[in-house]
Tab-separated table of C-alpha atoms in Angstrom:
chain	number	residue	atom	x	y	z
A	176	UNK	CA	13.095	-17.511	16.601
A	177	UNK	CA	15.050	-20.498	17.722
A	178	UNK	CA	16.413	-20.709	21.257
A	179	UNK	CA	19.267	-23.195	21.374
A	180	UNK	CA	19.570	-22.782	25.125
A	181	UNK	CA	16.050	-24.195	25.571
A	182	UNK	CA	16.008	-26.609	22.639
A	183	UNK	CA	19.553	-27.986	22.477
A	184	UNK	CA	18.207	-31.553	22.789
A	185	UNK	CA	15.796	-30.910	19.925
A	186	UNK	CA	18.432	-29.513	17.583
A	187	UNK	CA	19.316	-31.614	14.532
A	188	UNK	CA	21.621	-31.206	11.535
A	189	UNK	CA	21.318	-32.899	8.174
A	190	UNK	CA	22.457	-32.495	4.566
A	191	UNK	CA	19.399	-33.331	2.429
A	192	UNK	CA	20.881	-32.428	-0.961
A	193	UNK	CA	23.758	-31.070	-3.030
A	194	UNK	CA	23.310	-27.876	-5.059
A	195	UNK	CA	25.516	-27.307	-8.102
A	196	UNK	CA	26.134	-23.723	-9.206
A	197	UNK	CA	28.565	-22.990	-12.065
A	198	UNK	CA	30.086	-26.467	-11.711
A	199	UNK	CA	30.690	-25.893	-7.993
A	200	UNK	CA	29.030	-28.255	-5.510
A	201	UNK	CA	27.418	-26.829	-2.373
A	202	UNK	CA	26.153	-29.021	0.448
A	203	UNK	CA	22.840	-27.742	1.767
A	204	UNK	CA	22.746	-28.056	5.563
A	205	UNK	CA	19.305	-28.143	7.185
A	206	UNK	CA	19.309	-26.873	10.765
A	207	UNK	CA	16.291	-27.571	12.990
A	208	UNK	CA	16.039	-26.050	16.459
A	209	UNK	CA	12.647	-26.630	18.041
A	210	UNK	CA	10.006	-25.381	15.579
A	211	UNK	CA	12.437	-23.158	13.702
A	212	UNK	CA	14.471	-24.340	10.729
A	213	UNK	CA	16.767	-22.846	8.140
A	214	UNK	CA	19.333	-23.901	5.555
A	215	UNK	CA	22.909	-22.860	4.893
A	216	UNK	CA	25.071	-23.849	1.918
A	217	UNK	CA	28.789	-24.642	2.100
A	218	UNK	CA	31.459	-26.051	-0.183
A	219	UNK	CA	33.785	-28.802	1.006
A	220	UNK	CA	36.492	-26.133	1.323
A	221	UNK	CA	34.366	-24.356	3.982
A	222	UNK	CA	34.099	-27.603	5.947
A	223	UNK	CA	37.869	-27.996	5.763
A	224	UNK	CA	38.478	-24.428	7.015
A	225	UNK	CA	36.052	-24.964	9.916
A	226	UNK	CA	37.707	-28.250	10.808
A	227	UNK	CA	41.194	-26.706	10.863
A	228	UNK	CA	39.992	-24.076	13.365
A	229	UNK	CA	38.228	-26.656	15.528
A	230	UNK	CA	41.333	-28.847	15.565
A	231	UNK	CA	43.571	-25.911	16.513
A	232	UNK	CA	41.324	-24.253	19.110
A	233	UNK	CA	38.795	-26.836	20.344
A	234	UNK	CA	40.733	-30.112	20.531
A	235	UNK	CA	38.764	-31.860	17.784
A	236	UNK	CA	40.440	-34.958	16.340
A	237	UNK	CA	42.022	-34.272	12.956
A	238	UNK	CA	40.697	-37.455	11.289
A	239	UNK	CA	37.022	-36.632	11.925
A	240	UNK	CA	36.545	-34.797	8.634
A	241	UNK	CA	36.188	-36.922	5.446
A	242	UNK	CA	39.454	-36.624	3.475
A	243	UNK	CA	39.838	-34.490	0.390
A	244	UNK	CA	39.944	-36.255	-2.987
A	245	UNK	CA	41.475	-34.642	-6.054
A	246	UNK	CA	40.621	-37.177	-8.783
A	247	UNK	CA	37.023	-38.265	-9.330
A	248	UNK	CA	35.631	-35.826	-6.792
A	249	UNK	CA	32.675	-34.926	-9.013
A	250	UNK	CA	31.270	-38.355	-9.682
A	251	UNK	CA	27.716	-38.857	-8.360
A	252	UNK	CA	28.741	-41.899	-6.303
A	253	UNK	CA	31.581	-40.064	-4.593
A	254	UNK	CA	29.447	-36.975	-3.940
A	255	UNK	CA	26.721	-39.096	-2.342
A	256	UNK	CA	29.230	-40.765	-0.017
A	257	UNK	CA	30.794	-37.424	0.891
A	258	UNK	CA	27.345	-35.949	1.561
A	259	UNK	CA	26.619	-38.736	4.049
A	260	UNK	CA	30.060	-38.445	5.627
A	261	UNK	CA	29.790	-34.672	6.062
A	262	UNK	CA	26.346	-35.052	7.637
A	263	UNK	CA	27.775	-37.543	10.101
A	264	UNK	CA	30.650	-35.152	10.794
A	265	UNK	CA	28.245	-32.315	11.655
A	266	UNK	CA	26.235	-34.533	13.974
A	267	UNK	CA	29.369	-35.600	15.834
A	268	UNK	CA	30.571	-31.996	16.119
A	269	UNK	CA	27.175	-30.929	17.488
A	270	UNK	CA	27.429	-33.576	20.214
A	271	UNK	CA	31.052	-32.719	20.996
A	272	UNK	CA	30.477	-28.935	21.039
A	273	UNK	CA	26.958	-29.009	22.465
A	274	UNK	CA	27.808	-27.198	25.690
A	275	UNK	CA	30.420	-24.687	24.544
A	276	UNK	CA	29.058	-23.956	21.012
A	277	UNK	CA	32.165	-22.057	19.826
A	278	UNK	CA	31.710	-18.972	17.687
A	279	UNK	CA	33.173	-20.539	14.517
A	280	UNK	CA	30.682	-23.421	14.692
A	281	UNK	CA	27.778	-21.051	15.450
A	282	UNK	CA	28.549	-18.833	12.461
A	283	UNK	CA	29.189	-21.794	10.157
A	284	UNK	CA	25.613	-22.960	10.841
A	285	UNK	CA	24.088	-19.417	10.825
A	286	UNK	CA	22.867	-19.649	14.414
A	287	UNK	CA	23.829	-15.982	14.775
A	288	UNK	CA	21.196	-15.126	12.138
A	289	UNK	CA	18.201	-17.042	13.482
A	290	UNK	CA	18.777	-17.899	17.152
A	291	UNK	CA	17.874	-15.512	20.000
A	292	UNK	CA	20.981	-16.086	22.116
A	293	UNK	CA	23.554	-16.162	19.350
A	294	UNK	CA	22.043	-13.242	17.402
A	295	UNK	CA	22.069	-11.085	20.545
A	296	UNK	CA	25.640	-12.124	21.331
A	297	UNK	CA	26.710	-11.334	17.780
A	298	UNK	CA	25.113	-7.881	18.027
A	299	UNK	CA	26.578	-7.304	21.506
A	300	UNK	CA	30.074	-8.127	20.268
A	301	UNK	CA	29.672	-5.754	17.332
A	302	UNK	CA	28.503	-2.922	19.608
A	303	UNK	CA	31.261	-3.686	22.117
A	304	UNK	CA	33.818	-3.061	19.368
A	305	UNK	CA	32.159	-0.237	17.416
A	306	UNK	CA	29.197	1.049	19.442
A	307	UNK	CA	30.868	4.104	20.978
A	308	UNK	CA	32.365	5.190	17.657
A	309	UNK	CA	28.969	4.821	16.009
A	310	UNK	CA	27.189	6.877	18.674
A	311	UNK	CA	29.810	9.610	18.376
A	312	UNK	CA	28.760	10.074	14.735
A	313	UNK	CA	25.033	9.397	14.930
A	314	UNK	CA	22.281	8.609	17.409
A	315	UNK	CA	20.275	6.864	14.677
A	316	UNK	CA	20.222	3.103	14.060
A	317	UNK	CA	18.178	0.618	12.041
A	318	UNK	CA	16.916	-2.611	13.621
A	319	UNK	CA	15.219	-5.509	11.873
A	320	UNK	CA	12.077	-6.953	13.445
A	321	UNK	CA	14.124	-10.104	14.024
A	322	UNK	CA	16.738	-8.209	16.050
A	323	UNK	CA	14.105	-6.425	18.156
A	324	UNK	CA	12.332	-9.728	18.767
A	325	UNK	CA	15.621	-11.317	19.833
A	326	UNK	CA	16.421	-8.429	22.202
A	327	UNK	CA	12.913	-8.577	23.677
A	328	UNK	CA	13.083	-12.329	24.252
A	329	UNK	CA	16.614	-12.138	25.651
A	330	UNK	CA	15.355	-9.725	28.335
A	331	UNK	CA	13.086	-12.498	29.634
A	332	UNK	CA	15.696	-15.239	30.112
A	333	UNK	CA	18.715	-15.650	32.440
A	334	UNK	CA	22.270	-15.016	31.315
A	335	UNK	CA	23.576	-17.997	29.265
A	336	UNK	CA	26.967	-19.556	30.230
A	337	UNK	CA	28.608	-18.554	26.924
A	338	UNK	CA	27.811	-14.915	27.633
A	339	UNK	CA	29.256	-15.029	31.139
A	340	UNK	CA	32.475	-16.565	29.821
A	341	UNK	CA	33.149	-13.756	27.333
A	342	UNK	CA	32.532	-10.132	28.350
A	343	UNK	CA	32.246	-8.968	24.726
A	344	UNK	CA	29.001	-10.964	24.439
A	345	UNK	CA	27.459	-9.252	27.463
A	346	UNK	CA	23.856	-8.187	26.884
A	347	UNK	CA	24.533	-4.896	28.695
A	348	UNK	CA	26.392	-3.604	25.603
A	349	UNK	CA	23.089	-3.684	23.704
A	350	UNK	CA	21.074	-2.122	26.529
A	351	UNK	CA	23.594	0.707	26.937
A	352	UNK	CA	23.625	1.350	23.192
A	353	UNK	CA	19.800	1.361	22.945
A	354	UNK	CA	19.455	3.692	25.916
A	355	UNK	CA	21.536	6.356	24.125
A	356	UNK	CA	19.785	6.265	20.743
A	357	UNK	CA	17.526	9.154	19.709
A	358	UNK	CA	16.183	7.668	16.449
A	359	UNK	CA	15.532	4.084	15.400
A	360	UNK	CA	14.259	2.627	12.144
A	361	UNK	CA	12.306	-0.638	12.363
A	362	UNK	CA	12.489	-2.815	9.228
A	363	UNK	CA	11.090	-6.231	8.254
A	364	UNK	CA	14.639	-7.293	7.378
A	365	UNK	CA	17.950	-5.485	7.249
A	366	UNK	CA	18.014	-5.277	3.450
A	367	UNK	CA	14.362	-4.223	2.941
A	368	UNK	CA	14.728	-0.435	3.291
A	369	UNK	CA	15.639	0.377	-0.351
A	370	UNK	CA	12.699	-1.666	-1.663
A	371	UNK	CA	10.238	0.049	0.645
A	372	UNK	CA	11.561	3.567	0.063
A	373	UNK	CA	11.636	3.510	-3.720
A	374	UNK	CA	8.383	1.688	-4.459
A	375	UNK	CA	5.774	4.339	-5.274
A	376	UNK	CA	2.817	2.146	-6.227
A	377	UNK	CA	-0.213	4.083	-4.989
A	378	UNK	CA	-2.904	1.714	-6.236
A	379	UNK	CA	-1.764	-1.599	-4.907
A	380	UNK	CA	-0.193	-2.283	-1.546
A	381	UNK	CA	2.919	-4.408	-1.870
A	382	UNK	CA	3.843	-6.262	1.337
A	383	UNK	CA	7.552	-6.450	0.404
A	384	UNK	CA	9.388	-8.534	2.975
A	385	UNK	CA	6.620	-8.458	5.584
A	386	UNK	CA	5.074	-11.839	4.728
A	387	UNK	CA	8.139	-13.489	3.219
A	388	UNK	CA	10.381	-15.856	5.201
A	389	UNK	CA	13.548	-14.274	6.522
A	390	UNK	CA	16.538	-15.565	4.586
A	391	UNK	CA	16.386	-19.352	4.276
A	392	UNK	CA	14.392	-19.822	7.497
A	393	UNK	CA	10.698	-20.371	8.186
A	394	UNK	CA	10.528	-17.166	10.279
A	395	UNK	CA	7.972	-14.579	9.049
A	396	UNK	CA	8.477	-10.926	10.148
A	397	UNK	CA	4.748	-10.238	10.516
A	398	UNK	CA	4.519	-12.979	13.160
A	399	UNK	CA	7.302	-11.637	15.388
A	400	UNK	CA	6.335	-9.547	18.410
A	401	UNK	CA	8.751	-7.128	20.031
A	402	UNK	CA	9.179	-4.522	22.755
A	403	UNK	CA	10.626	-1.015	22.668
A	404	UNK	CA	11.182	-0.649	26.409
A	405	UNK	CA	14.984	-0.780	26.008
A	406	UNK	CA	14.970	2.673	24.370
A	407	UNK	CA	14.946	5.142	27.252
A	408	UNK	CA	15.595	8.471	25.486
A	409	UNK	CA	14.160	7.842	22.021
A	410	UNK	CA	12.785	10.924	20.255
A	411	UNK	CA	12.085	9.603	16.748
A	412	UNK	CA	10.547	6.250	15.801
A	413	UNK	CA	10.403	5.270	12.123
A	414	UNK	CA	8.676	2.036	11.104
A	415	UNK	CA	8.936	0.750	7.514
A	416	UNK	CA	6.794	-2.197	6.519
A	417	UNK	CA	6.540	-3.670	10.027
A	418	UNK	CA	3.189	-4.083	11.848
A	419	UNK	CA	2.673	-1.732	14.803
A	420	UNK	CA	0.196	-4.191	16.326
A	421	UNK	CA	3.154	-6.456	17.134
A	422	UNK	CA	4.615	-3.949	19.593
A	423	UNK	CA	4.074	-5.406	23.061
A	424	UNK	CA	5.519	-2.619	25.182
A	425	UNK	CA	6.510	0.950	24.262
A	426	UNK	CA	8.125	1.592	27.634
A	427	UNK	CA	8.955	5.282	28.081
A	428	UNK	CA	8.167	6.274	24.490
A	429	UNK	CA	4.878	7.927	25.427
A	430	UNK	CA	6.926	10.425	27.444
A	431	UNK	CA	9.981	10.902	25.220
A	432	UNK	CA	8.828	10.504	21.603
A	433	UNK	CA	8.423	13.700	19.559
A	434	UNK	CA	8.112	12.144	16.093
A	435	UNK	CA	6.668	8.899	14.789
A	436	UNK	CA	6.575	7.707	11.165
A	437	UNK	CA	4.802	4.556	9.998
A	438	UNK	CA	5.034	3.456	6.347
A	439	UNK	CA	3.514	0.463	4.533
A	440	UNK	CA	2.760	-1.413	7.728
A	441	UNK	CA	-0.757	-2.692	6.909
A	442	UNK	CA	-2.116	-0.393	9.643
A	443	UNK	CA	-5.888	-0.009	9.205
A	444	UNK	CA	-6.730	2.111	12.250
A	445	UNK	CA	-5.028	4.871	14.224
A	446	UNK	CA	-5.652	2.851	17.390
A	447	UNK	CA	-3.165	0.234	16.158
A	448	UNK	CA	-0.540	2.936	16.631
A	449	UNK	CA	-1.894	4.984	19.547
A	450	UNK	CA	-2.754	1.829	21.524
A	451	UNK	CA	-0.150	-0.458	19.946
A	452	UNK	CA	0.741	-2.132	23.251
A	453	UNK	CA	-2.835	-2.300	24.591
A	454	UNK	CA	-4.672	-5.597	24.377
A	455	UNK	CA	-8.009	-3.825	23.854
A	456	UNK	CA	-7.925	-1.395	20.955
A	457	UNK	CA	-11.634	-0.463	21.121
A	458	UNK	CA	-11.552	1.649	24.296
A	459	UNK	CA	-14.745	3.544	25.174
A	460	UNK	CA	-14.961	7.320	25.633
A	461	UNK	CA	-14.496	7.260	29.409
A	462	UNK	CA	-11.741	4.674	29.263
A	463	UNK	CA	-9.990	6.610	26.509
A	464	UNK	CA	-9.730	9.686	28.721
A	465	UNK	CA	-7.921	7.617	31.358
A	466	UNK	CA	-5.339	6.143	28.982
A	467	UNK	CA	-1.832	7.529	28.918
A	468	UNK	CA	-1.280	10.150	26.232
A	469	UNK	CA	1.717	10.649	23.964
A	470	UNK	CA	2.320	14.033	25.550
A	471	UNK	CA	5.374	15.215	23.630
A	472	UNK	CA	4.505	13.868	20.186
A	473	UNK	CA	4.628	16.783	17.725
A	474	UNK	CA	4.966	15.135	14.312
A	475	UNK	CA	3.169	12.049	12.975
A	476	UNK	CA	3.518	10.508	9.514
A	477	UNK	CA	1.205	7.564	8.786
A	478	UNK	CA	1.839	7.211	5.071
A	479	UNK	CA	1.041	4.430	2.574
A	480	UNK	CA	-0.965	2.343	5.010
A	481	UNK	CA	-4.538	1.038	4.871
A	482	UNK	CA	-6.305	3.704	6.969
A	483	UNK	CA	-9.986	4.120	6.086
A	484	UNK	CA	-10.945	6.559	8.863
A	485	UNK	CA	-9.457	8.695	11.619
A	486	UNK	CA	-10.724	7.093	14.821
A	487	UNK	CA	-11.105	8.744	18.209
A	488	UNK	CA	-7.762	7.500	19.557
A	489	UNK	CA	-6.154	10.369	17.626
A	490	UNK	CA	-6.905	12.424	20.744
A	491	UNK	CA	-4.112	10.535	22.518
A	492	UNK	CA	-1.743	12.781	20.514
A	493	UNK	CA	-2.866	16.134	22.027
A	494	UNK	CA	0.335	18.064	21.207
A	495	UNK	CA	0.444	17.098	17.542
A	496	UNK	CA	1.469	19.919	15.171
A	497	UNK	CA	2.018	18.037	11.899
A	498	UNK	CA	-0.091	15.099	10.708
A	499	UNK	CA	0.641	13.344	7.399
A	500	UNK	CA	-1.877	10.748	6.203
A	501	UNK	CA	-0.876	10.498	2.537
A	502	UNK	CA	-1.662	7.472	0.381
A	503	UNK	CA	-4.332	5.841	2.516
A	504	UNK	CA	-8.021	5.136	1.875
A	505	UNK	CA	-9.585	8.048	3.751
A	506	UNK	CA	-12.865	9.548	2.553
A	507	UNK	CA	-13.043	12.297	5.170
A	508	UNK	CA	-11.746	13.493	8.523
A	509	UNK	CA	-12.999	13.049	12.106
A	510	UNK	CA	-11.988	13.717	15.724
A	511	UNK	CA	-9.351	16.308	14.752
A	512	UNK	CA	-11.014	18.985	16.864
A	513	UNK	CA	-9.139	17.463	19.824
A	514	UNK	CA	-5.811	18.493	18.253
A	515	UNK	CA	-5.751	22.158	19.221
A	516	UNK	CA	-2.114	22.598	18.148
A	517	UNK	CA	-2.478	21.051	14.699
A	518	UNK	CA	-1.013	23.365	12.048
A	519	UNK	CA	-0.101	21.084	9.143
A	520	UNK	CA	-2.362	18.378	7.700
A	521	UNK	CA	-1.518	16.388	4.582
A	522	UNK	CA	-4.145	14.115	3.029
A	523	UNK	CA	-2.577	13.625	-0.393
A	524	UNK	CA	-3.654	10.613	-2.484
A	525	UNK	CA	-6.780	9.571	-0.591
A	526	UNK	CA	-10.438	9.233	-1.605
A	527	UNK	CA	-11.823	12.524	-0.307
A	528	UNK	CA	-14.665	14.013	-2.365
A	529	UNK	CA	-16.339	16.359	0.150
A	530	UNK	CA	-15.064	18.757	2.829
A	531	UNK	CA	-18.172	19.748	4.840
A	532	UNK	CA	-17.546	22.364	7.554
A	533	UNK	CA	-13.919	21.468	8.029
A	534	UNK	CA	-13.349	24.682	9.981
A	535	UNK	CA	-15.090	23.021	12.937
A	536	UNK	CA	-12.217	20.517	13.208
A	537	UNK	CA	-9.332	22.490	11.735
A	538	UNK	CA	-9.685	25.919	13.303
A	539	UNK	CA	-5.942	26.647	13.657
A	540	UNK	CA	-4.668	24.950	10.504
A	541	UNK	CA	-1.924	26.756	8.550
A	542	UNK	CA	-1.108	24.223	5.801
A	543	UNK	CA	-3.514	21.802	4.122
A	544	UNK	CA	-2.556	19.377	1.341
A	545	UNK	CA	-5.517	17.788	-0.464
A	546	UNK	CA	-3.816	17.005	-3.765
A	547	UNK	CA	-4.776	13.906	-5.758
A	548	UNK	CA	-8.225	13.398	-4.260
A	549	UNK	CA	-11.733	13.665	-5.767
A	550	UNK	CA	-12.784	17.168	-4.696
A	551	UNK	CA	-15.143	19.312	-6.820
A	552	UNK	CA	-16.652	21.765	-4.319
A	553	UNK	CA	-14.777	24.128	-1.992
A	554	UNK	CA	-17.526	25.613	0.175
A	555	UNK	CA	-16.449	23.475	3.142
A	556	UNK	CA	-13.059	25.257	3.180
A	557	UNK	CA	-14.474	28.796	3.164
A	558	UNK	CA	-14.006	29.409	6.902
A	559	UNK	CA	-10.456	28.121	7.404
A	560	UNK	CA	-9.367	31.649	8.294
A	561	UNK	CA	-5.876	30.728	9.535
A	562	UNK	CA	-4.949	28.859	6.336
A	563	UNK	CA	-1.775	30.077	4.580
A	564	UNK	CA	-0.925	27.164	2.255
A	565	UNK	CA	-3.520	25.133	0.327
A	566	UNK	CA	-2.720	22.410	-2.214
A	567	UNK	CA	-5.717	21.315	-4.297
A	568	UNK	CA	-3.775	20.074	-7.317
A	569	UNK	CA	-4.991	17.039	-9.284
A	570	UNK	CA	-8.607	17.066	-8.112
A	571	UNK	CA	-11.885	17.467	-10.062
A	572	UNK	CA	-12.545	21.222	-9.669
A	573	UNK	CA	-14.129	22.400	-12.932
A	574	UNK	CA	-16.035	25.556	-11.928
A	575	UNK	CA	-14.043	28.800	-11.551
A	576	UNK	CA	-16.710	30.133	-9.203
A	577	UNK	CA	-15.623	27.600	-6.570
A	578	UNK	CA	-12.517	29.749	-6.058
A	579	UNK	CA	-14.733	32.417	-4.487
A	580	UNK	CA	-15.054	30.238	-1.377
A	581	UNK	CA	-11.318	30.449	-0.713
A	582	UNK	CA	-10.717	33.867	-2.269
A	583	UNK	CA	-11.812	35.590	0.942
A	584	UNK	CA	-9.495	33.639	3.261
A	585	UNK	CA	-7.489	36.506	4.794
A	586	UNK	CA	-4.134	34.736	5.267
A	587	UNK	CA	-3.997	32.479	2.212
A	588	UNK	CA	-0.771	32.996	0.262
A	589	UNK	CA	0.040	29.736	-1.543
A	590	UNK	CA	-2.524	27.966	-3.706
A	591	UNK	CA	-1.996	25.037	-6.060
A	592	UNK	CA	-4.660	24.111	-8.612
A	593	UNK	CA	-2.736	22.448	-11.430
A	594	UNK	CA	-4.177	19.138	-12.565
A	595	UNK	CA	-7.808	20.278	-12.168
A	596	UNK	CA	-10.122	20.773	-15.168
A	597	UNK	CA	-10.387	24.467	-14.265
A	598	UNK	CA	-6.629	24.855	-14.801
A	599	UNK	CA	-7.015	24.003	-18.480
A	600	UNK	CA	-9.195	27.015	-19.275
A	601	UNK	CA	-8.202	30.158	-21.181
A	602	UNK	CA	-6.490	32.788	-18.989
A	603	UNK	CA	-6.696	30.380	-16.066
A	604	UNK	CA	-4.184	32.208	-13.883
A	605	UNK	CA	-5.729	35.636	-14.370
A	606	UNK	CA	-9.237	34.294	-13.758
A	607	UNK	CA	-8.153	32.653	-10.491
A	608	UNK	CA	-6.194	35.699	-9.281
A	609	UNK	CA	-9.186	37.926	-10.011
A	610	UNK	CA	-11.062	36.147	-7.223
A	611	UNK	CA	-8.666	37.513	-4.595
A	612	UNK	CA	-9.511	41.177	-5.133
A	613	UNK	CA	-6.995	43.562	-3.611
A	614	UNK	CA	-4.842	40.657	-2.341
A	615	UNK	CA	-4.104	39.204	-5.781
A	616	UNK	CA	-0.450	40.341	-5.692
A	617	UNK	CA	0.086	38.449	-2.421
A	618	UNK	CA	-0.904	35.096	-3.915
A	619	UNK	CA	1.520	32.452	-5.170
A	620	UNK	CA	-0.506	30.398	-7.652
A	621	UNK	CA	1.035	27.033	-8.498
A	622	UNK	CA	4.284	28.064	-6.788
A	623	UNK	CA	4.768	31.373	-8.595
A	624	UNK	CA	3.473	34.907	-8.349
A	625	UNK	CA	1.585	36.516	-11.172
A	626	UNK	CA	3.147	38.898	-13.688
A	627	UNK	CA	1.920	42.380	-14.528
A	628	UNK	CA	-0.052	41.193	-17.542
A	629	UNK	CA	-1.916	38.671	-15.363
A	630	UNK	CA	-2.539	41.300	-12.697
A	631	UNK	CA	-3.952	43.779	-15.253
A	632	UNK	CA	-6.232	41.162	-16.752
A	633	UNK	CA	-7.263	39.969	-13.286
A	634	UNK	CA	-8.242	43.523	-12.275
A	635	UNK	CA	-10.299	43.920	-15.443
A	636	UNK	CA	-12.020	40.579	-14.884
A	637	UNK	CA	-12.635	41.467	-11.261
A	638	UNK	CA	-14.146	44.843	-12.219
A	639	UNK	CA	-16.363	43.240	-14.862
A	640	UNK	CA	-17.480	40.570	-12.391
A	641	UNK	CA	-18.254	43.161	-9.708
A	642	UNK	CA	-20.139	45.283	-12.238
A	643	UNK	CA	-22.109	42.273	-13.399
A	644	UNK	CA	-22.920	41.380	-9.811
A	645	UNK	CA	-24.118	44.948	-9.126
A	646	UNK	CA	-26.260	44.910	-12.249
A	647	UNK	CA	-27.674	41.572	-11.242
A	648	UNK	CA	-28.442	42.842	-7.740
A	649	UNK	CA	-30.073	46.002	-9.201
A	650	UNK	CA	-32.161	43.864	-11.511
A	651	UNK	CA	-33.215	41.649	-8.602
A	652	UNK	CA	-34.063	44.770	-6.592
A	653	UNK	CA	-36.220	46.169	-9.406
A	654	UNK	CA	-37.954	42.848	-9.838
A	655	UNK	CA	-38.585	42.636	-6.099
A	656	UNK	CA	-39.961	46.219	-6.091
A	657	UNK	CA	-42.228	45.415	-8.998
A	658	UNK	CA	-43.501	42.330	-7.225
A	659	UNK	CA	-44.147	44.340	-4.060
A	660	UNK	CA	-45.942	47.100	-6.042
A	661	UNK	CA	-48.137	44.593	-7.848
A	662	UNK	CA	-48.918	42.938	-4.566
A	663	UNK	CA	-49.903	46.286	-3.017
A	664	UNK	CA	-52.246	47.114	-5.936
A	665	UNK	CA	-53.873	43.753	-5.575
A	666	UNK	CA	-54.382	44.439	-1.891
A	667	UNK	CA	-55.915	47.834	-2.662
A	668	UNK	CA	-58.319	46.299	-5.146
A	669	UNK	CA	-59.201	43.695	-2.618
A	670	UNK	CA	-59.920	46.308	0.034
A	671	UNK	CA	-62.098	48.392	-2.361
A	672	UNK	CA	-64.099	45.380	-3.409
A	673	UNK	CA	-64.823	44.433	0.174
A	674	UNK	CA	-66.092	47.936	1.070
A	675	UNK	CA	-68.659	48.320	-1.770
A	676	UNK	CA	-71.184	45.848	-0.443
A	677	UNK	CA	-71.049	47.310	3.080
A	678	UNK	CA	-71.573	50.844	1.742
A	679	UNK	CA	-74.610	49.818	-0.251
A	680	UNK	CA	-75.937	48.007	2.731
A	681	UNK	CA	-75.413	51.087	4.840
A	682	UNK	CA	-77.253	53.265	2.261
A	683	UNK	CA	-80.085	50.840	2.069
A	684	UNK	CA	-80.450	50.764	5.803
A	685	UNK	CA	-80.385	54.488	5.989
């Protein structure tokens, strides 16, 4: 962001061109402050309104502004001369108002949108007037990355003269407001939330406003770093489309935060969240144990990111109860055995094909969502004895016998299988319910209980299957007995054959 207080001598104004829209001429003003630049468009009428206010309140000479012309005011020659005259006017006003920088001049040039000092003062004034009323209704507020960056940078510099002269611009209004918030939403830009929320493209990540310049400036949200230390009592942190790796300091959040949600932020590893303000993200085992944990974090949603694996820094969330990792690129799970309180795990829309021995990591899990993955086999879920809700919809399960692995789970009540090949078979519901034996009436299959017809058919199918299994076991038993009997006869023949020669030898010797 620009900092006029530091770069006032490097600030320039120019009008490089005229833009005509619906026969109306707009003068494009290019503002450069240090390395930051932006444009703002104004009609001549806007210049006239600004000038009237500067004349009335700031002692500016009335004849400084180029006069208005009624006839011939659209000829190219006249417009070129006016363009040059207005540019000269702005340069003179910048020199005259350089120290005081009145609010009307600041807002005319959009300094309050792109400059650290003036953006913070604009926000402070707004909170001074409406902050208490807002907090009385809600403790939730949305900040753009630009605003958080401005607040963070303002905390590092001394109080500017313009702030001291007007109490409504005091930075303390922002700090007081932030300290009372319980929930904040971090956005790339103020108007980016609807785009991010309603885009449901699961195949291709769309960066939205993350890599696009903010407004007419050359500021890019993904390049802006910010702190969260101003939020003393925050309980919920929601980040939409903003990189967590740009967080420089989380302050007290490790102690106060109970919920964190990160959406479409280009996050590739859990450590970019768990260690967001650490310089070194690849901490070793011993070092990891010494790092400060997020002790009160109960709910985590890391949805629509670029996660390819669950790394070991997940253990820094030891109190986690709910973990949502939908719409990532995960092929399996790891390190979840450290989350002893985990009860809900959602892995919807990933790339999971196998679930080997998941009970080792998910011993206390109550709800598991594996919909829209690539799962065929269910043996790895057969020992999740605390599981109550299981969503396997839209996978690749094509063998009804796979249901046997979850049919014996003692607490399972809700099962979803729609969207699998097995769900397209004849009497699908009855065949699935038959695998639950005496518990079939306790099961909600695809969000609804079975009817009496399905129960009757399921009992018949179950009886036939049990009978077939008994017959098969009896057949195997008979075959095994026959094999044993044949083996014994062979042994007897072998023993008889070995005694004959010794007997004859004995007779001969006698």
